[in-house]
Amino acid sequence: TLAMDMPAAYHEEALKAQAVAAYTYYHRRRVAQQNKADPDLKGADFVTPNDAFPQNYDEKNLRERWGEHYDEYYEKIAAAVDAVWGQTITYDGALIDACFHAVSNGTTEDAATVWGSKVPYLQAVASAGDTTASGYASERTLTPDEVRAALSKAGIQTTLPADPAAWFGSPTISAAGTVASQPIGDATLPGTKVRQIFGLRSATFTVTYADGRFTFAVRGYGHGVGMSQYGANALAQ
């Protein structure tokens, strides 16, 4: 999974951290399955991402993806895995939920903001290196009709004012910068739901309306909880 989860060009210490996170994640799934078996798995410990991302495990496609760097990257990833093989991360003696994301908004997010449950080891911490990532800032523009269509497709029932400039109200922002809740018309949605509905790279966003279009200005990429991969690479360097 390391070839799928993190760019092979990243620093070897970041790759090691990702490998430990991945092994912890799958080992936690294995233990959960052993404690309470899911009959749909038919005796397996867990389902790997192969079905969704088969190209990441196929040598032919990896060669196409990495090109002339194939041998270098394969050896680099294999070495990172070998260096930390079997290592896991625990909290109070239990395997953690080893969450990770691509790029934070400059601060990782508290799990409670994103998923509604407090987790002692998934707190907001500074990750300043993320602000230098090439994909740190992004924009998405939508027409009012496209916004209406996206809300309808998501099953959101809300009454929108006649003036599109008044559709999006003032959001509630977490201490880490994530949109915790966003009023749209007479409905208020979690920022994570708004991200999903409009295809944003993260739930750290602002929205403006001008010239007949909504512009979402977004920072970061991913849910923001746990280890920032780009941040880990910055620290490793």
Coordinates of N, CA and C in Angstrom, one line a residue:
T1 N 0.8 -1.2 0.0 CA 0.0 0.0 0.0 C 0.8 1.3 0.0
L2 N 2.1 1.2 0.4 CA 3.0 2.3 0.4 C 3.1 3.0 -0.9
A3 N 3.2 2.2 -2.0 CA 3.3 2.8 -3.3 C 2.0 3.5 -3.7
M4 N 0.9 3.2 -3.1 CA -0.4 3.9 -3.4 C -0.5 5.1 -2.5
D5 N -0.1 5.0 -1.3 CA -0.5 6.0 -0.3 C 0.4 7.3 -0.3
M6 N 1.7 7.1 -0.7 CA 2.6 8.3 -0.6 C 3.5 8.3 -1.8
P7 N 3.8 9.5 -2.3 CA 4.7 9.6 -3.5 C 6.1 9.0 -3.1
A8 N 6.6 8.2 -4.0 CA 7.9 7.5 -3.8 C 9.0 8.5 -3.7
A9 N 8.8 9.7 -4.3 CA 9.9 10.7 -4.3 C 10.1 11.3 -2.9
Y10 N 9.2 11.0 -2.0 CA 9.3 11.6 -0.6 C 10.5 11.0 0.1
H11 N 10.9 11.8 1.1 CA 12.1 11.4 1.9 C 11.8 10.0 2.6
E12 N 12.9 9.2 2.7 CA 12.8 7.9 3.2 C 12.2 7.8 4.6
E13 N 12.5 8.9 5.4 CA 11.9 8.9 6.8 C 10.4 9.1 6.8
A14 N 9.9 9.9 5.8 CA 8.5 10.1 5.6 C 7.9 8.8 5.2
L15 N 8.5 8.1 4.3 CA 8.0 6.8 3.8 C 7.9 5.8 4.9
K16 N 8.9 5.8 5.8 CA 8.9 4.9 7.0 C 7.7 5.2 7.9
A17 N 7.4 6.5 8.1 CA 6.3 6.9 8.9 C 5.0 6.4 8.3
Q18 N 4.9 6.6 7.0 CA 3.7 6.1 6.3 C 3.5 4.6 6.4
A19 N 4.6 3.9 6.3 CA 4.6 2.4 6.3 C 4.1 2.0 7.7
V20 N 4.6 2.6 8.8 CA 4.1 2.3 10.1 C 2.6 2.6 10.3
A21 N 2.2 3.7 9.8 CA 0.8 4.1 9.8 C -0.1 3.1 9.1
A22 N 0.4 2.7 7.9 CA -0.4 1.7 7.1 C -0.4 0.3 7.8
Y23 N 0.7 -0.1 8.4 CA 0.7 -1.4 9.1 C -0.2 -1.4 10.3
T24 N -0.1 -0.2 11.0 CA -1.0 -0.1 12.2 C -2.5 -0.1 11.8
Y25 N -2.8 0.5 10.7 CA -4.2 0.6 10.2 C -4.7 -0.8 9.9
Y26 N -3.9 -1.6 9.2 CA -4.3 -2.9 8.8 C -4.3 -3.9 9.9
H27 N -3.3 -3.7 10.8 CA -3.2 -4.6 12.0 C -4.4 -4.4 12.9
R28 N -4.9 -3.1 13.0 CA -6.1 -2.8 13.8 C -7.3 -3.4 13.2
R29 N -7.4 -3.4 11.9 CA -8.5 -4.1 11.2 C -8.5 -5.6 11.4
R30 N -7.3 -6.1 11.4 CA -7.1 -7.6 11.6 C -7.6 -8.0 13.0
V31 N -7.2 -7.2 14.0 CA -7.6 -7.5 15.4 C -9.1 -7.4 15.6
A32 N -9.7 -6.3 15.0 CA -11.1 -6.1 15.0 C -11.9 -7.3 14.4
Q33 N -11.4 -7.8 13.3 CA -12.0 -8.9 12.6 C -11.9 -10.2 13.5
Q34 N -10.8 -10.4 14.2 CA -10.6 -11.5 15.0 C -11.5 -11.5 16.2
N35 N -11.8 -10.3 16.7 CA -12.6 -10.1 17.9 C -14.1 -10.3 17.5
K36 N -14.5 -9.8 16.3 CA -15.9 -9.9 15.8 C -15.8 -10.0 14.3
A37 N -16.0 -11.2 13.9 CA -15.8 -11.5 12.4 C -16.9 -11.0 11.6
D38 N -16.6 -10.4 10.5 CA -17.6 -9.9 9.5 C -17.8 -11.1 8.5
P39 N -19.0 -11.6 8.4 CA -19.2 -12.8 7.6 C -19.0 -12.5 6.1
D40 N -19.1 -11.2 5.7 CA -18.9 -10.8 4.3 C -17.5 -11.0 3.9
L41 N -16.5 -11.0 4.9 CA -15.1 -11.2 4.5 C -14.7 -12.6 4.3
K42 N -15.7 -13.5 4.7 CA -15.5 -15.0 4.4 C -14.1 -15.5 5.0
G43 N -13.8 -15.1 6.2 CA -12.6 -15.6 6.8 C -11.4 -14.7 6.7
A44 N -11.4 -13.7 5.8 CA -10.3 -12.9 5.6 C -10.2 -11.9 6.7
D45 N -9.0 -11.3 7.0 CA -8.9 -10.3 8.0 C -9.4 -8.9 7.6
F46 N -9.2 -8.6 6.3 CA -9.7 -7.3 5.8 C -9.7 -7.3 4.3
V47 N -10.2 -6.4 3.7 CA -10.2 -6.2 2.3 C -9.2 -5.2 1.9
T48 N -8.3 -5.5 1.0 CA -7.3 -4.6 0.6 C -7.9 -3.6 -0.5
P49 N -7.2 -2.5 -0.7 CA -7.7 -1.6 -1.8 C -7.6 -2.1 -3.2
N50 N -7.1 -3.3 -3.4 CA -6.8 -3.8 -4.8 C -8.0 -3.6 -5.7
D51 N -9.2 -3.9 -5.2 CA -10.4 -3.8 -6.1 C -10.6 -2.4 -6.6
A52 N -10.4 -1.4 -5.7 CA -10.6 0.0 -6.1 C -9.4 0.6 -6.9
F53 N -8.2 0.1 -6.5 CA -7.0 0.7 -7.1 C -6.0 -0.4 -7.6
P54 N -6.5 -1.3 -8.5 CA -5.6 -2.4 -8.9 C -4.3 -1.9 -9.6
Q55 N -4.3 -0.8 -10.2 CA -3.2 -0.3 -10.9 C -2.0 0.0 -10.0
N56 N -2.3 0.2 -8.7 CA -1.2 0.6 -7.8 C -0.4 -0.7 -7.4
Y57 N -0.9 -1.9 -7.7 CA -0.2 -3.1 -7.3 C 0.3 -3.9 -8.5
D58 N 0.1 -3.3 -9.7 CA 0.5 -4.0 -10.9 C 1.8 -3.5 -11.4
E59 N 2.8 -4.4 -11.6 CA 4.1 -4.0 -12.0 C 4.1 -3.1 -13.3
K60 N 3.3 -3.6 -14.2 CA 3.2 -2.9 -15.5 C 2.8 -1.4 -15.3
N61 N 1.7 -1.2 -14.5 CA 1.3 0.1 -14.3 C 2.2 1.0 -13.4
L62 N 2.9 0.3 -12.4 CA 3.9 1.0 -11.6 C 5.0 1.5 -12.5
R63 N 5.4 0.6 -13.5 CA 6.5 1.0 -14.4 C 6.1 2.2 -15.2
E64 N 4.8 2.2 -15.6 CA 4.3 3.4 -16.4 C 4.2 4.6 -15.5
R65 N 3.9 4.4 -14.3 CA 3.7 5.6 -13.4 C 5.1 6.2 -13.0
W66 N 6.1 5.3 -12.7 CA 7.4 5.8 -12.3 C 8.4 5.9 -13.4
G67 N 8.1 5.3 -14.5 CA 9.0 5.5 -15.7 C 10.4 5.0 -15.4
E68 N 11.4 5.9 -15.7 CA 12.8 5.5 -15.5 C 13.2 5.4 -14.0
H69 N 12.3 5.9 -13.1 CA 12.6 5.8 -11.7 C 12.1 4.5 -11.1
Y70 N 11.6 3.6 -11.9 CA 11.0 2.4 -11.3 C 11.9 1.6 -10.4
D71 N 13.1 1.3 -10.8 CA 14.0 0.5 -10.0 C 14.3 1.2 -8.7
E72 N 14.6 2.5 -8.9 CA 15.0 3.4 -7.7 C 13.9 3.4 -6.7
Y73 N 12.7 3.7 -7.2 CA 11.5 3.9 -6.3 C 11.1 2.6 -5.6
Y74 N 11.2 1.5 -6.4 CA 10.8 0.2 -5.9 C 11.7 -0.2 -4.7
E75 N 13.0 0.0 -5.0 CA 14.0 -0.3 -3.9 C 13.9 0.6 -2.7
K76 N 13.5 1.9 -3.0 CA 13.4 2.8 -1.9 C 12.2 2.5 -1.0
I77 N 11.1 2.1 -1.6 CA 9.9 1.8 -0.9 C 10.1 0.4 -0.1
A78 N 10.7 -0.5 -0.8 CA 11.0 -1.8 -0.1 C 11.9 -1.6 1.1
A79 N 12.9 -0.8 0.9 CA 13.8 -0.5 2.0 C 13.1 0.2 3.2
A80 N 12.2 1.1 2.9 CA 11.4 1.7 4.0 C 10.6 0.7 4.7
V81 N 9.9 -0.1 4.0 CA 9.1 -1.2 4.6 C 9.9 -2.1 5.5
D82 N 11.0 -2.6 4.9 CA 11.9 -3.5 5.7 C 12.4 -2.9 6.9
A83 N 12.7 -1.5 6.9 CA 13.3 -0.9 8.1 C 12.3 -0.8 9.3
V84 N 11.0 -0.8 9.0 CA 10.0 -0.7 10.1 C 9.1 -1.8 10.2
W85 N 9.4 -2.9 9.5 CA 8.5 -4.1 9.4 C 8.0 -4.5 10.8
G86 N 6.7 -4.6 10.9 CA 6.1 -5.1 12.2 C 5.9 -4.0 13.2
Q87 N 6.3 -2.8 13.0 CA 6.2 -1.8 14.0 C 4.8 -1.2 13.9
T88 N 4.2 -0.9 15.1 CA 2.9 -0.3 15.2 C 2.9 0.9 16.1
I89 N 1.8 1.7 16.1 CA 1.7 2.8 16.9 C 0.5 2.5 17.9
T90 N 0.8 2.7 19.2 CA -0.3 2.4 20.2 C -0.5 3.6 21.1
Y91 N -1.7 3.7 21.7 CA -2.0 4.7 22.7 C -2.6 4.0 23.9
D92 N -2.1 4.1 25.0 CA -2.6 3.4 26.2 C -2.7 1.9 25.9
G93 N -1.7 1.4 25.2 CA -1.6 -0.1 24.9 C -2.5 -0.6 23.8
A94 N -3.3 0.3 23.2 CA -4.1 -0.1 22.1 C -3.7 0.5 20.8
L95 N -3.9 -0.3 19.7 CA -3.5 0.2 18.4 C -4.3 1.5 18.1
I96 N -3.7 2.5 17.5 CA -4.4 3.7 17.2 C -5.1 3.6 15.9
D97 N -6.0 4.5 15.6 CA -6.6 4.7 14.3 C -5.6 5.6 13.6
A98 N -4.7 5.1 12.8 CA -3.6 5.8 12.2 C -4.0 6.6 11.0
C99 N -4.7 7.7 11.2 CA -5.3 8.5 10.1 C -4.2 9.3 9.5
F100 N -4.3 9.6 8.2 CA -3.4 10.5 7.5 C -4.1 11.1 6.3
H101 N -3.5 12.2 5.8 CA -4.1 13.0 4.7 C -2.9 13.5 3.9
A102 N -3.2 14.1 2.7 CA -2.2 14.5 1.8 C -1.5 15.8 2.3
V103 N -2.3 16.9 2.5 CA -1.8 18.2 2.8 C -2.8 18.9 3.8
S104 N -2.3 19.4 4.9 CA -3.2 20.1 5.9 C -3.2 21.6 5.4
N105 N -4.1 22.3 6.1 CA -4.2 23.7 5.8 C -3.1 24.6 6.5
G106 N -2.1 23.9 7.1 CA -1.1 24.5 7.9 C -1.2 24.1 9.3
T107 N -2.3 23.5 9.7 CA -2.6 22.9 11.0 C -3.4 21.7 10.8
T108 N -3.0 20.6 11.4 CA -3.9 19.4 11.3 C -5.1 19.6 12.2
E109 N -6.2 18.8 12.0 CA -7.4 19.1 12.6 C -7.8 18.1 13.7
D110 N -8.5 18.6 14.7 CA -9.0 17.7 15.7 C -10.1 16.8 15.2
A111 N -10.0 15.5 15.5 CA -10.9 14.5 15.0 C -12.3 14.8 15.3
A112 N -12.6 15.5 16.5 CA -13.9 15.9 16.8 C -14.6 16.8 15.9
T113 N -13.8 17.7 15.3 CA -14.3 18.6 14.3 C -14.8 17.9 13.0
V114 N -14.0 16.9 12.6 CA -14.3 16.3 11.3 C -15.3 15.1 11.5
W115 N -15.1 14.3 12.6 CA -15.9 13.1 12.7 C -16.8 13.1 13.9
G116 N -16.8 14.2 14.7 CA -17.7 14.3 15.9 C -17.3 13.6 17.1
S117 N -16.2 12.9 17.1 CA -15.8 12.2 18.3 C -14.4 12.6 18.7
K118 N -14.2 12.9 20.0 CA -12.9 13.3 20.5 C -11.9 12.1 20.6
V119 N -10.7 12.2 20.0 CA -9.7 11.2 20.1 C -8.5 11.8 20.7
P120 N -7.9 11.3 21.8 CA -6.8 12.0 22.5 C -5.6 12.2 21.7
Y121 N -5.3 11.3 20.7 CA -4.1 11.4 20.0 C -4.3 12.0 18.6
L122 N -5.5 12.4 18.3 CA -5.8 13.1 17.0 C -6.2 14.5 17.2
Q123 N -5.2 15.3 17.5 CA -5.4 16.7 17.9 C -4.9 17.6 16.8
A124 N -5.3 18.9 16.9 CA -4.8 19.9 16.0 C -3.4 20.3 16.4
V125 N -2.5 20.2 15.5 CA -1.1 20.6 15.7 C -0.6 21.3 14.4
A126 N 0.4 22.2 14.6 CA 1.0 23.0 13.5 C 1.7 22.1 12.5
S127 N 1.5 22.4 11.3 CA 2.2 21.7 10.2 C 2.6 22.7 9.1
A128 N 3.4 23.6 9.5 CA 3.7 24.8 8.6 C 4.3 24.4 7.3
G129 N 5.0 23.3 7.2 CA 5.6 22.9 5.9 C 4.5 22.7 4.8
D130 N 3.3 22.4 5.2 CA 2.3 22.1 4.2 C 2.0 23.3 3.3
T131 N 2.2 24.5 3.8 CA 1.9 25.7 3.1 C 2.8 25.9 1.8
T132 N 3.8 25.1 1.7 CA 4.7 25.2 0.6 C 4.4 24.1 -0.5
A133 N 3.4 23.3 -0.2 CA 3.0 22.2 -1.2 C 2.4 22.9 -2.4
S134 N 2.7 22.3 -3.6 CA 2.2 22.8 -4.8 C 0.7 22.7 -4.9
G135 N 0.1 21.8 -4.2 CA -1.4 21.6 -4.2 C -2.0 22.2 -3.0
Y136 N -1.3 23.1 -2.3 CA -1.8 23.6 -1.0 C -3.1 24.5 -1.3
A137 N -3.0 25.3 -2.2 CA -4.2 26.2 -2.5 C -4.8 25.8 -3.9
S138 N -6.2 25.7 -3.8 CA -6.9 25.4 -5.1 C -8.2 26.2 -5.1
E139 N -8.8 26.2 -6.3 CA -10.1 26.9 -6.4 C -11.1 26.1 -7.2
R140 N -12.3 26.2 -6.9 CA -13.4 25.6 -7.7 C -14.5 26.6 -7.9
T141 N -14.9 26.8 -9.2 CA -15.9 27.8 -9.5 C -17.2 27.0 -10.0
L142 N -18.3 27.5 -9.6 CA -19.6 26.9 -10.0 C -20.6 28.0 -10.2
T143 N -21.5 27.8 -11.2 CA -22.6 28.7 -11.4 C -23.7 28.4 -10.4
P144 N -24.6 29.3 -10.2 CA -25.8 29.1 -9.4 C -26.5 27.8 -9.8
D145 N -26.7 27.6 -11.0 CA -27.4 26.3 -11.5 C -26.6 25.1 -11.1
E146 N -25.3 25.2 -11.1 CA -24.5 24.0 -10.7 C -24.5 23.8 -9.2
V147 N -24.6 24.9 -8.5 CA -24.8 24.7 -7.0 C -26.1 24.1 -6.7
R148 N -27.2 24.6 -7.3 CA -28.5 24.0 -7.1 C -28.5 22.5 -7.4
A149 N -27.9 22.2 -8.6 CA -27.9 20.8 -9.0 C -27.1 19.9 -8.1
A150 N -26.0 20.4 -7.6 CA -25.2 19.6 -6.6 C -25.9 19.4 -5.3
L151 N -26.6 20.4 -4.8 CA -27.4 20.3 -3.6 C -28.5 19.3 -3.8
S152 N -29.2 19.3 -4.9 CA -30.3 18.4 -5.2 C -29.8 17.0 -5.3
K153 N -28.7 16.8 -6.0 CA -28.1 15.5 -6.1 C -27.8 14.8 -4.8
A154 N -27.4 15.7 -3.9 CA -27.0 15.2 -2.5 C -28.2 15.1 -1.6
G155 N -29.4 15.4 -2.1 CA -30.6 15.3 -1.3 C -30.8 16.4 -0.3
I156 N -30.1 17.5 -0.5 CA -30.2 18.6 0.5 C -31.4 19.5 0.2
Q157 N -32.3 19.6 1.1 CA -33.5 20.4 1.0 C -33.3 21.7 1.7
T158 N -33.3 22.8 0.9 CA -33.1 24.1 1.5 C -33.7 25.2 0.6
T159 N -34.2 26.2 1.2 CA -34.8 27.3 0.4 C -33.7 28.4 0.2
L160 N -33.4 28.7 -1.0 CA -32.4 29.6 -1.4 C -33.0 31.0 -1.7
P161 N -32.3 32.1 -1.2 CA -32.8 33.4 -1.5 C -32.8 33.7 -3.0
A162 N -33.5 34.7 -3.5 CA -33.5 35.0 -4.9 C -32.2 35.5 -5.3
D163 N -31.4 36.2 -4.5 CA -30.1 36.7 -4.8 C -29.0 35.6 -4.5
P164 N -28.3 35.1 -5.4 CA -27.3 34.0 -5.1 C -26.2 34.5 -4.2
A165 N -26.0 35.8 -4.1 CA -25.0 36.4 -3.2 C -25.3 36.1 -1.8
A166 N -26.6 35.8 -1.5 CA -27.0 35.6 -0.1 C -27.2 34.1 0.2
W167 N -26.8 33.2 -0.8 CA -27.0 31.8 -0.5 C -26.2 31.2 0.6
F168 N -24.9 31.6 0.6 CA -24.0 31.1 1.6 C -23.8 32.1 2.8
G169 N -24.2 31.7 4.0 CA -24.1 32.5 5.1 C -22.7 32.5 5.8
S170 N -22.6 33.1 6.9 CA -21.3 33.1 7.6 C -21.0 31.7 8.3
P171 N -19.9 31.1 8.0 CA -19.6 29.8 8.5 C -19.1 29.8 9.9
T172 N -19.2 28.7 10.6 CA -18.5 28.5 11.9 C -17.1 27.8 11.6
I173 N -16.0 28.4 12.1 CA -14.7 27.9 11.7 C -14.0 27.4 13.0
S174 N -13.4 26.2 12.9 CA -12.7 25.6 14.0 C -11.4 26.4 14.3
A175 N -10.8 26.1 15.4 CA -9.6 26.8 15.8 C -8.5 26.5 14.8
A176 N -8.5 25.3 14.1 CA -7.5 24.9 13.1 C -7.8 25.5 11.7
G177 N -9.0 26.1 11.6 CA -9.3 26.7 10.3 C -10.3 26.0 9.4
T178 N -10.7 24.8 9.8 CA -11.7 24.0 9.1 C -13.1 24.6 9.2
V179 N -13.9 24.6 8.2 CA -15.3 25.0 8.3 C -16.0 23.9 9.0
A180 N -16.5 24.2 10.2 CA -17.2 23.2 11.0 C -18.6 23.2 10.5
S181 N -19.2 24.3 10.2 CA -20.6 24.3 9.7 C -20.8 25.5 8.7
Q182 N -21.6 25.3 7.7 CA -21.8 26.3 6.7 C -23.3 26.4 6.4
P183 N -23.9 27.6 6.7 CA -25.3 27.9 6.3 C -25.4 28.0 4.8
I184 N -26.3 27.3 4.2 CA -26.7 27.4 2.8 C -28.2 27.6 2.7
G185 N -28.7 28.7 2.3 CA -30.1 29.0 2.4 C -30.6 28.9 3.8
D186 N -31.6 28.1 4.0 CA -32.1 27.9 5.4 C -31.7 26.6 6.0
A187 N -30.7 26.0 5.4 CA -30.1 24.8 6.0 C -28.6 25.1 6.4
T188 N -28.2 24.3 7.4 CA -26.8 24.4 7.9 C -26.2 23.1 7.8
L189 N -25.1 23.0 7.0 CA -24.4 21.7 6.8 C -23.0 21.7 7.4
P190 N -22.5 20.5 7.8 CA -21.2 20.3 8.2 C -20.2 20.7 7.1
G191 N -19.1 21.3 7.4 CA -18.1 21.7 6.4 C -17.7 20.5 5.6
T192 N -17.6 19.3 6.2 CA -17.2 18.1 5.5 C -18.2 17.7 4.5
K193 N -19.5 17.9 4.8 CA -20.5 17.6 3.8 C -20.5 18.6 2.6
V194 N -20.2 19.9 2.9 CA -20.1 20.9 1.8 C -18.9 20.5 0.9
R195 N -17.8 20.0 1.5 CA -16.7 19.6 0.7 C -17.1 18.5 -0.2
Q196 N -17.8 17.5 0.3 CA -18.2 16.4 -0.5 C -19.2 16.8 -1.6
I197 N -20.2 17.6 -1.3 CA -21.2 18.0 -2.3 C -20.6 18.7 -3.5
F198 N -19.6 19.6 -3.2 CA -19.1 20.5 -4.2 C -17.7 20.0 -4.8
G199 N -17.2 18.9 -4.3 CA -16.0 18.3 -4.8 C -14.8 19.2 -4.5
L200 N -14.7 19.7 -3.2 CA -13.6 20.5 -2.8 C -12.4 19.6 -2.3
R201 N -11.2 20.1 -2.3 CA -10.1 19.3 -1.9 C -10.0 19.2 -0.4
S202 N -10.6 20.1 0.3 CA -10.6 20.0 1.8 C -11.8 20.8 2.3
A203 N -12.1 20.8 3.6 CA -13.1 21.5 4.2 C -12.6 22.8 4.8
T204 N -11.4 23.2 4.4 CA -10.9 24.6 4.8 C -11.1 25.4 3.5
F205 N -12.2 26.2 3.5 CA -12.5 27.0 2.3 C -13.2 28.3 2.7
T206 N -13.2 29.2 1.7 CA -14.1 30.4 1.8 C -14.8 30.4 0.4
V207 N -16.0 31.0 0.4 CA -16.8 31.0 -0.8 C -17.3 32.5 -1.0
T208 N -17.1 32.9 -2.3 CA -17.5 34.3 -2.7 C -18.3 34.2 -3.9
Y209 N -19.1 35.2 -4.2 CA -20.0 35.3 -5.4 C -19.7 36.6 -6.1
A210 N -19.3 36.4 -7.4 CA -19.1 37.6 -8.2 C -19.2 37.2 -9.7
D211 N -19.7 38.1 -10.5 CA -19.8 37.9 -12.0 C -20.6 36.6 -12.3
G212 N -21.6 36.3 -11.5 CA -22.5 35.2 -11.8 C -21.9 33.8 -11.5
R213 N -20.8 33.8 -10.7 CA -20.2 32.5 -10.3 C -19.8 32.5 -8.8
F214 N -19.9 31.3 -8.2 CA -19.3 31.1 -6.9 C -17.9 30.6 -7.0
T215 N -17.0 31.1 -6.2 CA -15.6 30.7 -6.2 C -15.3 30.2 -4.8
F216 N -14.9 28.9 -4.7 CA -14.5 28.3 -3.5 C -13.0 28.3 -3.5
A217 N -12.4 29.1 -2.5 CA -10.9 29.1 -2.3 C -10.6 28.1 -1.2
V218 N -9.8 27.1 -1.6 CA -9.6 26.0 -0.7 C -8.1 25.9 -0.3
R219 N -7.8 25.5 1.0 CA -6.5 25.2 1.4 C -6.4 23.8 1.9
G220 N -5.3 23.1 1.5 CA -5.0 21.8 2.0 C -5.7 20.8 1.1
Y221 N -5.5 19.5 1.4 CA -6.1 18.4 0.6 C -6.3 17.2 1.5
G222 N -7.5 16.8 1.7 CA -7.9 15.7 2.6 C -8.6 16.2 3.8
H223 N -8.9 15.2 4.7 CA -9.7 15.5 5.8 C -9.0 16.2 6.9
G224 N -7.7 16.2 6.9 CA -6.9 17.1 7.8 C -6.6 16.4 9.1
V225 N -7.1 15.2 9.4 CA -6.9 14.5 10.7 C -5.7 13.6 10.6
G226 N -4.9 13.6 11.7 CA -3.7 12.7 11.8 C -2.5 13.3 11.1
M227 N -1.7 12.4 10.5 CA -0.5 12.8 9.9 C -0.7 13.4 8.5
S228 N -0.1 14.6 8.4 CA 0.0 15.2 7.1 C 1.1 14.6 6.3
Q229 N 0.9 14.0 5.2 CA 2.0 13.4 4.4 C 3.0 14.4 3.9
Y230 N 2.5 15.5 3.4 CA 3.4 16.5 2.9 C 4.2 17.1 4.1
G231 N 3.5 17.3 5.2 CA 4.1 17.8 6.4 C 5.2 16.8 6.9
A232 N 4.9 15.5 6.9 CA 5.9 14.5 7.3 C 7.1 14.6 6.4
N233 N 6.9 14.8 5.1 CA 8.0 14.9 4.2 C 8.9 16.2 4.5
A234 N 8.2 17.3 4.8 CA 8.9 18.5 5.1 C 9.7 18.4 6.4
L235 N 9.1 17.7 7.4 CA 9.9 17.5 8.6 C 11.1 16.5 8.4
A236 N 10.8 15.5 7.6 CA 11.9 14.5 7.3 C 13.1 15.2 6.6
Q237 N 12.8 16.1 5.7 CA 13.8 16.9 5.0 C 14.6 17.8 5.9

